[in-house]
mmCIF file of C-alpha atoms in Angstrom:
data_model
loop_
_atom_site.group_PDB
_atom_site.id
_atom_site.type_symbol
_atom_site.label_atom_id
_atom_site.label_comp_id
_atom_site.label_asym_id
_atom_site.label_seq_id
_atom_site.Cartn_x
_atom_site.Cartn_y
_atom_site.Cartn_z
ATOM 1 C CA MET A 1 -20.826 55.327 48.196
ATOM 2 C CA ARG A 2 -23.355 52.692 47.585
ATOM 3 C CA ARG A 3 -24.448 54.050 44.054
ATOM 4 C CA GLN A 4 -20.615 53.830 42.969
ATOM 5 C CA THR A 5 -20.276 50.433 44.547
ATOM 6 C CA ARG A 6 -23.388 49.027 42.679
ATOM 7 C CA ARG A 7 -22.093 50.857 39.489
ATOM 8 C CA ARG A 8 -18.817 49.097 39.812
ATOM 9 C CA LEU A 9 -20.482 45.655 40.368
ATOM 10 C CA THR A 10 -22.569 46.014 37.389
ATOM 11 C CA GLN A 11 -19.717 47.094 35.287
ATOM 12 C CA ASN A 12 -17.625 43.998 36.514
ATOM 13 C CA VAL A 13 -20.495 41.547 35.676
ATOM 14 C CA SER A 14 -20.818 43.222 32.330
ATOM 15 C CA ARG A 15 -16.995 42.665 31.667
ATOM 16 C CA PHE A 16 -17.321 39.100 32.948
ATOM 17 C CA TYR A 17 -20.020 38.197 30.438
ATOM 18 C CA LEU A 18 -18.378 40.186 27.765
ATOM 19 C CA GLY A 19 -15.291 38.158 28.274
ATOM 20 C CA ILE A 20 -17.122 34.993 28.319
ATOM 21 C CA GLY A 21 -18.703 35.816 24.878
ATOM 22 C CA ILE A 22 -15.524 36.710 23.361
ATOM 23 C CA PHE A 23 -14.069 33.518 24.357
ATOM 24 C CA PHE A 24 -16.850 31.516 22.639
ATOM 25 C CA VAL A 25 -16.612 33.555 19.488
ATOM 26 C CA ILE A 26 -12.911 33.173 19.278
ATOM 27 C CA GLY A 27 -13.131 29.227 20.052
ATOM 28 C CA PHE A 28 -15.990 29.031 17.514
ATOM 29 C CA LEU A 29 -13.775 30.711 14.688
ATOM 30 C CA PHE A 30 -10.738 28.624 15.716
ATOM 31 C CA PHE A 31 -12.453 25.053 15.584
ATOM 32 C CA GLY A 32 -14.820 26.160 12.670
ATOM 33 C CA THR A 33 -11.592 27.058 10.628
ATOM 34 C CA SER A 34 -9.044 24.561 11.708
ATOM 35 C CA SER A 35 -9.719 22.393 8.780
ATOM 36 C CA PHE A 36 -8.293 25.209 6.581
ATOM 37 C CA PHE A 37 -5.055 24.883 8.604
ATOM 38 C CA PHE A 38 -4.663 21.265 9.458
ATOM 39 C CA ALA A 39 -4.923 18.566 6.618
ATOM 40 C CA GLU A 40 -7.289 15.738 7.585
ATOM 41 C CA GLU A 41 -5.516 12.352 8.529
ATOM 42 C CA SER A 42 -6.150 9.697 5.706
ATOM 43 C CA PRO A 43 -7.580 6.484 6.898
ATOM 44 C CA VAL A 44 -5.455 3.430 7.756
ATOM 45 C CA ASN A 45 -5.206 1.369 4.429
ATOM 46 C CA GLU A 46 -3.772 -2.192 5.107
ATOM 47 C CA THR A 47 -3.883 -5.714 4.391
ATOM 48 C CA PRO A 48 -5.369 -8.070 7.423
ATOM 49 C CA ILE A 49 -2.504 -10.149 8.812
ATOM 50 C CA ASN A 50 -3.057 -13.835 8.813
ATOM 51 C CA GLU A 51 -6.273 -13.814 6.606
ATOM 52 C CA PRO A 52 -6.157 -15.930 3.581
ATOM 53 C CA ILE A 53 -7.086 -13.876 0.359
ATOM 54 C CA ARG A 54 -8.320 -15.512 -2.576
ATOM 55 C CA LEU A 55 -6.543 -14.666 -5.856
ATOM 56 C CA SER A 56 -8.073 -14.167 -9.234
ATOM 57 C CA ASN A 57 -6.365 -17.693 -10.531
ATOM 58 C CA GLY A 58 -8.132 -19.508 -7.557
ATOM 59 C CA GLU A 59 -4.826 -19.435 -5.395
ATOM 60 C CA THR A 60 -4.708 -17.875 -2.028
ATOM 61 C CA VAL A 61 -2.022 -15.736 -0.450
ATOM 62 C CA THR A 62 -1.670 -14.974 3.408
ATOM 63 C CA LEU A 63 0.258 -12.091 4.832
ATOM 64 C CA HIS A 64 2.043 -12.915 7.949
ATOM 65 C CA ALA A 65 4.019 -9.789 8.881
ATOM 66 C CA TRP A 66 5.484 -6.510 7.766
ATOM 67 C CA SER A 67 8.708 -4.729 9.384
ATOM 68 C CA TYR A 68 10.696 -1.711 8.390
ATOM 69 C CA ASP A 69 14.326 -0.810 9.081
ATOM 70 C CA LYS A 70 14.483 2.997 9.064
ATOM 71 C CA GLU A 71 18.335 3.024 8.965
ATOM 72 C CA LYS A 72 18.639 0.782 5.879
ATOM 73 C CA GLN A 73 15.199 1.905 4.529
ATOM 74 C CA THR A 74 14.357 -1.717 3.882
ATOM 75 C CA MET A 75 10.777 -3.281 4.158
ATOM 76 C CA ARG A 76 10.376 -6.943 4.667
ATOM 77 C CA VAL A 77 7.358 -9.026 3.986
ATOM 78 C CA ARG A 78 6.456 -12.479 4.869
ATOM 79 C CA ILE A 79 3.969 -14.268 2.850
ATOM 80 C CA SER A 80 2.570 -17.703 1.911
ATOM 81 C CA LEU A 81 0.942 -18.956 -1.263
ATOM 82 C CA ASP A 82 -0.962 -21.868 -1.737
ATOM 83 C CA GLU A 83 -0.655 -22.742 -5.469
ATOM 84 C CA VAL A 84 -3.295 -24.344 -7.580
ATOM 85 C CA PRO A 85 -2.313 -27.865 -8.667
ATOM 86 C CA GLY A 86 -1.010 -27.746 -12.400
ATOM 87 C CA ASN A 87 -0.216 -23.839 -12.402
ATOM 88 C CA THR A 88 2.812 -23.165 -14.241
ATOM 89 C CA ASN A 89 2.895 -19.364 -13.855
ATOM 90 C CA ASP A 90 5.817 -17.675 -11.899
ATOM 91 C CA HIS A 91 4.971 -15.165 -9.158
ATOM 92 C CA LEU A 92 6.461 -11.787 -9.663
ATOM 93 C CA PHE A 93 6.805 -9.100 -7.101
ATOM 94 C CA ARG A 94 6.888 -5.454 -7.449
ATOM 95 C CA TYR A 95 5.964 -2.450 -4.959
ATOM 96 C CA VAL A 96 4.918 1.223 -5.414
ATOM 97 C CA TYR A 97 4.400 3.612 -2.581
ATOM 98 C CA LYS A 98 1.726 6.545 -2.404
ATOM 99 C CA ALA A 99 3.908 9.454 -3.408
ATOM 100 C CA ARG A 100 4.974 7.617 -6.789
ATOM 101 C CA PRO A 101 1.998 5.215 -7.459
ATOM 102 C CA ASP A 102 3.113 4.820 -11.132
ATOM 103 C CA SER A 103 6.836 3.984 -10.528
ATOM 104 C CA GLU A 104 7.216 0.379 -9.783
ATOM 105 C CA LYS A 105 10.310 -0.976 -7.986
ATOM 106 C CA GLU A 106 11.517 -4.435 -7.950
ATOM 107 C CA VAL A 107 11.436 -6.618 -4.900
ATOM 108 C CA MET A 108 13.968 -9.011 -3.734
ATOM 109 C CA VAL A 109 13.101 -12.619 -2.739
ATOM 110 C CA LEU A 110 15.293 -13.483 0.299
ATOM 111 C CA TYR A 111 13.624 -16.817 0.946
ATOM 112 C CA ASP A 112 11.636 -19.149 -1.040
ATOM 113 C CA ARG A 113 10.773 -22.503 0.583
ATOM 114 C CA ASN A 114 7.483 -24.592 0.237
ATOM 115 C CA ASP A 115 5.497 -21.612 -1.085
ATOM 116 C CA GLN A 116 6.607 -19.334 1.840
ATOM 117 C CA TYR A 117 8.403 -16.330 1.013
ATOM 118 C CA VAL A 118 10.246 -13.351 2.586
ATOM 119 C CA LEU A 119 10.604 -10.285 0.190
ATOM 120 C CA GLU A 120 12.570 -7.467 0.842
ATOM 121 C CA LEU A 121 11.959 -3.901 -0.667
ATOM 122 C CA LYS A 122 14.812 -1.748 -0.800
ATOM 123 C CA ASP A 123 15.094 2.228 -0.911
ATOM 124 C CA VAL A 124 12.041 2.647 0.973
ATOM 125 C CA PRO A 125 11.800 6.381 2.314
ATOM 126 C CA SER A 126 10.789 6.624 5.960
ATOM 127 C CA ASP A 127 7.783 8.864 4.863
ATOM 128 C CA PHE A 128 6.463 6.581 2.458
ATOM 129 C CA ASP A 129 3.054 6.843 4.065
ATOM 130 C CA GLN A 130 1.321 3.816 2.420
ATOM 131 C CA LEU A 131 2.788 1.126 -0.079
ATOM 132 C CA ALA A 132 1.336 -1.728 -1.916
ATOM 133 C CA VAL A 133 3.307 -4.848 -3.024
ATOM 134 C CA ARG A 134 1.880 -6.154 -6.387
ATOM 135 C CA ILE A 135 1.774 -9.845 -7.106
ATOM 136 C CA TYR A 136 1.621 -10.855 -10.757
ATOM 137 C CA GLY A 137 1.111 -14.253 -12.206
ATOM 138 C CA VAL A 138 3.131 -14.559 -15.472
ATOM 139 C CA ASP A 139 4.326 -17.435 -17.635
ATOM 140 C CA GLU A 140 8.180 -18.245 -17.150
ATOM 141 C CA SER A 141 9.158 -16.875 -20.601
ATOM 142 C CA GLN A 142 7.366 -13.595 -19.951
ATOM 143 C CA SER A 143 8.608 -10.372 -18.242
ATOM 144 C CA VAL A 144 6.250 -7.893 -16.513
ATOM 145 C CA ASP A 145 8.083 -4.993 -17.906
ATOM 146 C CA ALA A 146 7.722 -6.200 -21.608
ATOM 147 C CA LEU A 147 3.833 -6.666 -21.005
ATOM 148 C CA THR A 148 1.427 -4.027 -22.425
ATOM 149 C CA PRO A 149 -0.672 -2.136 -19.930
ATOM 150 C CA GLU A 150 -3.639 -4.366 -20.581
ATOM 151 C CA GLU A 151 -1.595 -7.593 -20.211
ATOM 152 C CA ARG A 152 -0.186 -6.297 -17.086
ATOM 153 C CA GLU A 153 -3.380 -5.577 -15.450
ATOM 154 C CA ASN A 154 -4.741 -8.817 -16.543
ATOM 155 C CA SER A 155 -1.642 -10.785 -14.918
ATOM 156 C CA LEU A 156 -1.965 -8.840 -11.594
ATOM 157 C CA LEU A 157 -3.509 -11.417 -8.998
ATOM 158 C CA THR A 158 -3.379 -8.893 -6.017
ATOM 159 C CA SER A 159 -1.739 -6.088 -3.863
ATOM 160 C CA LEU A 160 -0.767 -6.169 -0.293
ATOM 161 C CA TYR A 161 -1.026 -2.878 1.337
ATOM 162 C CA ALA A 162 0.883 -1.484 4.214
ATOM 163 C CA ASP A 163 0.450 1.851 6.240
ATOM 164 C CA ARG A 164 3.380 3.575 8.094
ATOM 165 C CA ARG A 165 1.373 4.127 11.161
ATOM 166 C CA THR A 166 1.247 0.402 11.904
ATOM 167 C CA ILE A 167 4.242 -1.050 10.617
ATOM 168 C CA GLU A 168 6.714 -2.859 13.001
ATOM 169 C CA GLN A 169 9.967 -1.244 13.418
ATOM 170 C CA ALA A 170 12.841 -3.800 13.164
ATOM 171 C CA ASN A 171 16.543 -4.229 12.538
ATOM 172 C CA HIS A 172 17.189 -6.194 9.134
ATOM 173 C CA SER A 173 20.764 -7.392 10.084
ATOM 174 C CA SER A 174 20.116 -10.935 9.565
ATOM 175 C CA SER A 175 19.171 -12.779 6.318
ATOM 176 C CA ASP A 176 19.837 -16.132 7.578
ATOM 177 C CA GLU A 177 17.583 -18.919 6.235
ATOM 178 C CA THR A 178 17.081 -20.820 9.479
ATOM 179 C CA THR A 179 15.753 -17.570 11.125
ATOM 180 C CA PHE A 180 13.119 -17.079 8.231
ATOM 181 C CA THR A 181 12.341 -20.786 8.777
ATOM 182 C CA ARG A 182 11.679 -20.440 12.577
ATOM 183 C CA GLN A 183 9.596 -17.284 11.983
ATOM 184 C CA PHE A 184 7.310 -19.359 9.674
ATOM 185 C CA VAL A 185 7.179 -22.083 12.017
ATOM 186 C CA GLU A 186 6.070 -19.617 15.036
ATOM 187 C CA ASP A 187 3.569 -18.219 12.586
ATOM 188 C CA GLU A 188 1.953 -21.702 12.050
ATOM 189 C CA LEU A 189 2.371 -22.461 15.835
ATOM 190 C CA ALA A 190 0.462 -19.262 16.650
ATOM 191 C CA GLN A 191 -2.131 -20.121 14.137
ATOM 192 C CA THR A 192 -2.458 -23.727 15.334
ATOM 193 C CA GLU A 193 -2.872 -22.655 18.887
ATOM 194 C CA ARG A 194 -5.959 -20.247 17.899
ATOM 195 C CA GLN A 195 -7.638 -23.171 15.862
ATOM 196 C CA LEU A 196 -6.962 -25.466 18.829
ATOM 197 C CA GLU A 197 -8.628 -23.001 21.313
ATOM 198 C CA LYS A 198 -11.389 -22.494 18.951
ATOM 199 C CA ALA A 199 -12.074 -26.341 18.542
ATOM 200 C CA GLN A 200 -11.772 -26.912 22.231
ATOM 201 C CA GLN A 201 -14.605 -24.379 22.815
ATOM 202 C CA SER A 202 -16.709 -25.891 20.295
ATOM 203 C CA VAL A 203 -16.335 -29.309 21.895
ATOM 204 C CA GLU A 204 -17.255 -28.038 25.270
ATOM 205 C CA ALA A 205 -20.381 -26.117 23.659
ATOM 206 C CA GLN A 206 -21.464 -29.318 21.804
ATOM 207 C CA ARG A 207 -21.090 -31.281 25.189
ATOM 208 C CA GLN A 208 -23.291 -28.722 26.966
ATOM 209 C CA GLN A 209 -25.984 -28.958 24.362
ATOM 210 C CA ILE A 210 -26.110 -32.654 24.696
ATOM 211 C CA LYS A 211 -26.417 -32.403 28.265
ATOM 212 C CA ARG A 212 -29.440 -29.944 27.880
ATOM 213 C CA LEU A 213 -31.058 -32.298 25.710
ATOM 214 C CA ASP A 214 -30.706 -35.116 28.071
ATOM 215 C CA ARG A 215 -32.143 -33.122 30.867
ATOM 216 C CA ASP A 216 -35.189 -32.172 28.620
ATOM 217 C CA LYS A 217 -35.651 -35.962 27.362
ATOM 218 C CA GLU A 218 -35.491 -36.952 31.182
ATOM 219 C CA GLU A 219 -38.158 -34.371 32.308
ATOM 220 C CA LEU A 220 -40.462 -35.593 29.393
ATOM 221 C CA GLU A 221 -39.901 -39.119 30.207
ATOM 222 C CA ASP A 222 -40.618 -38.473 34.049
ATOM 223 C CA GLU A 223 -43.906 -36.694 33.109
ATOM 224 C CA LEU A 224 -45.271 -39.698 30.930
ATOM 225 C CA PRO A 225 -47.025 -41.557 33.675
ATOM 226 C CA TYR A 226 -49.371 -38.666 34.619
ATOM 227 C CA LEU A 227 -50.326 -37.646 31.003
ATOM 228 C CA SER A 228 -53.490 -39.152 29.036
ATOM 229 C CA LEU A 229 -52.906 -41.628 26.316
ATOM 230 C CA ASP A 230 -53.090 -39.014 23.482
ATOM 231 C CA GLU A 231 -50.628 -36.784 25.449
ATOM 232 C CA GLN A 232 -48.498 -39.558 26.058
ATOM 233 C CA VAL A 233 -48.138 -40.369 22.400
ATOM 234 C CA GLU A 234 -47.510 -36.831 21.742
ATOM 235 C CA GLN A 235 -44.837 -36.666 24.305
ATOM 236 C CA GLU A 236 -43.111 -39.885 23.123
ATOM 237 C CA ASN A 237 -42.999 -38.166 19.776
ATOM 238 C CA GLU A 238 -41.033 -35.401 21.406
ATOM 239 C CA ILE A 239 -38.792 -37.513 23.120
ATOM 240 C CA PHE A 240 -38.149 -39.585 19.998
ATOM 241 C CA ASP A 241 -36.994 -36.095 18.251
ATOM 242 C CA LEU A 242 -34.794 -35.314 21.228
ATOM 243 C CA GLY A 243 -33.099 -38.844 21.008
ATOM 244 C CA ARG A 244 -32.528 -38.409 17.167
ATOM 245 C CA LYS A 245 -31.161 -34.843 17.639
ATOM 246 C CA ARG A 246 -28.885 -36.010 20.291
ATOM 247 C CA ASP A 247 -27.629 -38.781 18.155
ATOM 248 C CA GLU A 248 -26.692 -36.323 15.364
ATOM 249 C CA LEU A 249 -24.961 -33.848 17.936
ATOM 250 C CA ASN A 250 -22.741 -37.008 19.022
ATOM 251 C CA LEU A 251 -21.706 -37.605 15.536
ATOM 252 C CA GLU A 252 -20.726 -34.087 15.251
ATOM 253 C CA LEU A 253 -19.081 -34.151 18.716
ATOM 254 C CA GLU A 254 -16.986 -37.062 17.670
ATOM 255 C CA LYS A 255 -15.661 -35.080 14.342
ATOM 256 C CA LEU A 256 -14.941 -32.162 16.615
ATOM 257 C CA GLU A 257 -12.998 -34.424 19.154
ATOM 258 C CA GLN A 258 -10.967 -35.873 16.155
ATOM 259 C CA SER A 259 -9.971 -32.205 14.993
ATOM 260 C CA VAL A 260 -9.038 -31.496 18.508
ATOM 261 C CA VAL A 261 -6.643 -34.470 18.587
ATOM 262 C CA ALA A 262 -5.262 -33.601 15.117
ATOM 263 C CA LEU A 263 -4.480 -29.946 16.190
ATOM 264 C CA GLU A 264 -2.835 -31.223 19.434
ATOM 265 C CA GLU A 265 -0.594 -33.616 17.469
ATOM 266 C CA LYS A 266 0.307 -30.788 14.956
ATOM 267 C CA HIS A 267 0.914 -28.646 17.900
ATOM 268 C CA ASP A 268 3.239 -30.872 19.434
ATOM 269 C CA LYS A 269 5.144 -31.354 16.137
ATOM 270 C CA LEU A 270 5.516 -27.412 15.545
ATOM 271 C CA ARG A 271 6.823 -27.258 18.875
ATOM 272 C CA VAL A 272 9.358 -30.041 18.643
ATOM 273 C CA ARG A 273 10.282 -28.329 15.265
ATOM 274 C CA LEU A 274 10.697 -24.965 16.725
ATOM 275 C CA ARG A 275 13.082 -26.386 19.496
ATOM 276 C CA GLU A 276 15.238 -28.047 16.713
ATOM 277 C CA LEU A 277 15.481 -24.692 14.837
ATOM 278 C CA SER A 278 16.519 -22.853 18.023
ATOM 279 C CA ILE A 279 19.471 -25.310 18.919
#
């Protein structure tokens, strides 16, 4: 009986380790060959929001927002363009999506005020994956469609990229000018608040640095009576350098405080403007 029991135990242990071995082999084969069955996901390709982009003609464009209406299959884009003084070129917009990169489609301009634009892209399929809005700079008498491939490439100022995985879903029922104006004011208000917070932090950091210089200068001055004449001369030079550096920091602090005041005034005006638009 004991021999049979030992034999069963040995068989059970062998089956246990055999099962573990088979499990690891199957797991290795599955994960090792999964790339054959599952396509690798492409990286997100999108233009940063609220970051000015320098164009080839010296202008800058800032992308504020994308939104996609799945029902209407429309994409809306809010951008602002800072034009170069004396520029006589028009801005024309076209878009393409990843599945059809050589087939440009027209873009409708819903809003154009003070270099701020709301663009609408029609017939954008829900599986567009990634798309690009191309901005061309052309003469008033020119047509993008009539340009040669080389002229077309030379007139392309930049492309703004969107990725389906990060696009905000929205309902594009309103095309009211006041709504668009309010959105741009909200953008500017949010940007001003970020700038104001950063400026206030810089002011506080500058004040702390001046306080540290004052402490260091006071400590050096307190040590003077206990030093030899040669040491006093050397220490007085250090005290002088600290005083000069403090004066420089004070001038920088004044400029920072002025920028804070200017941003606070701008912030207040934008809040008033936003209230007026909301009435």
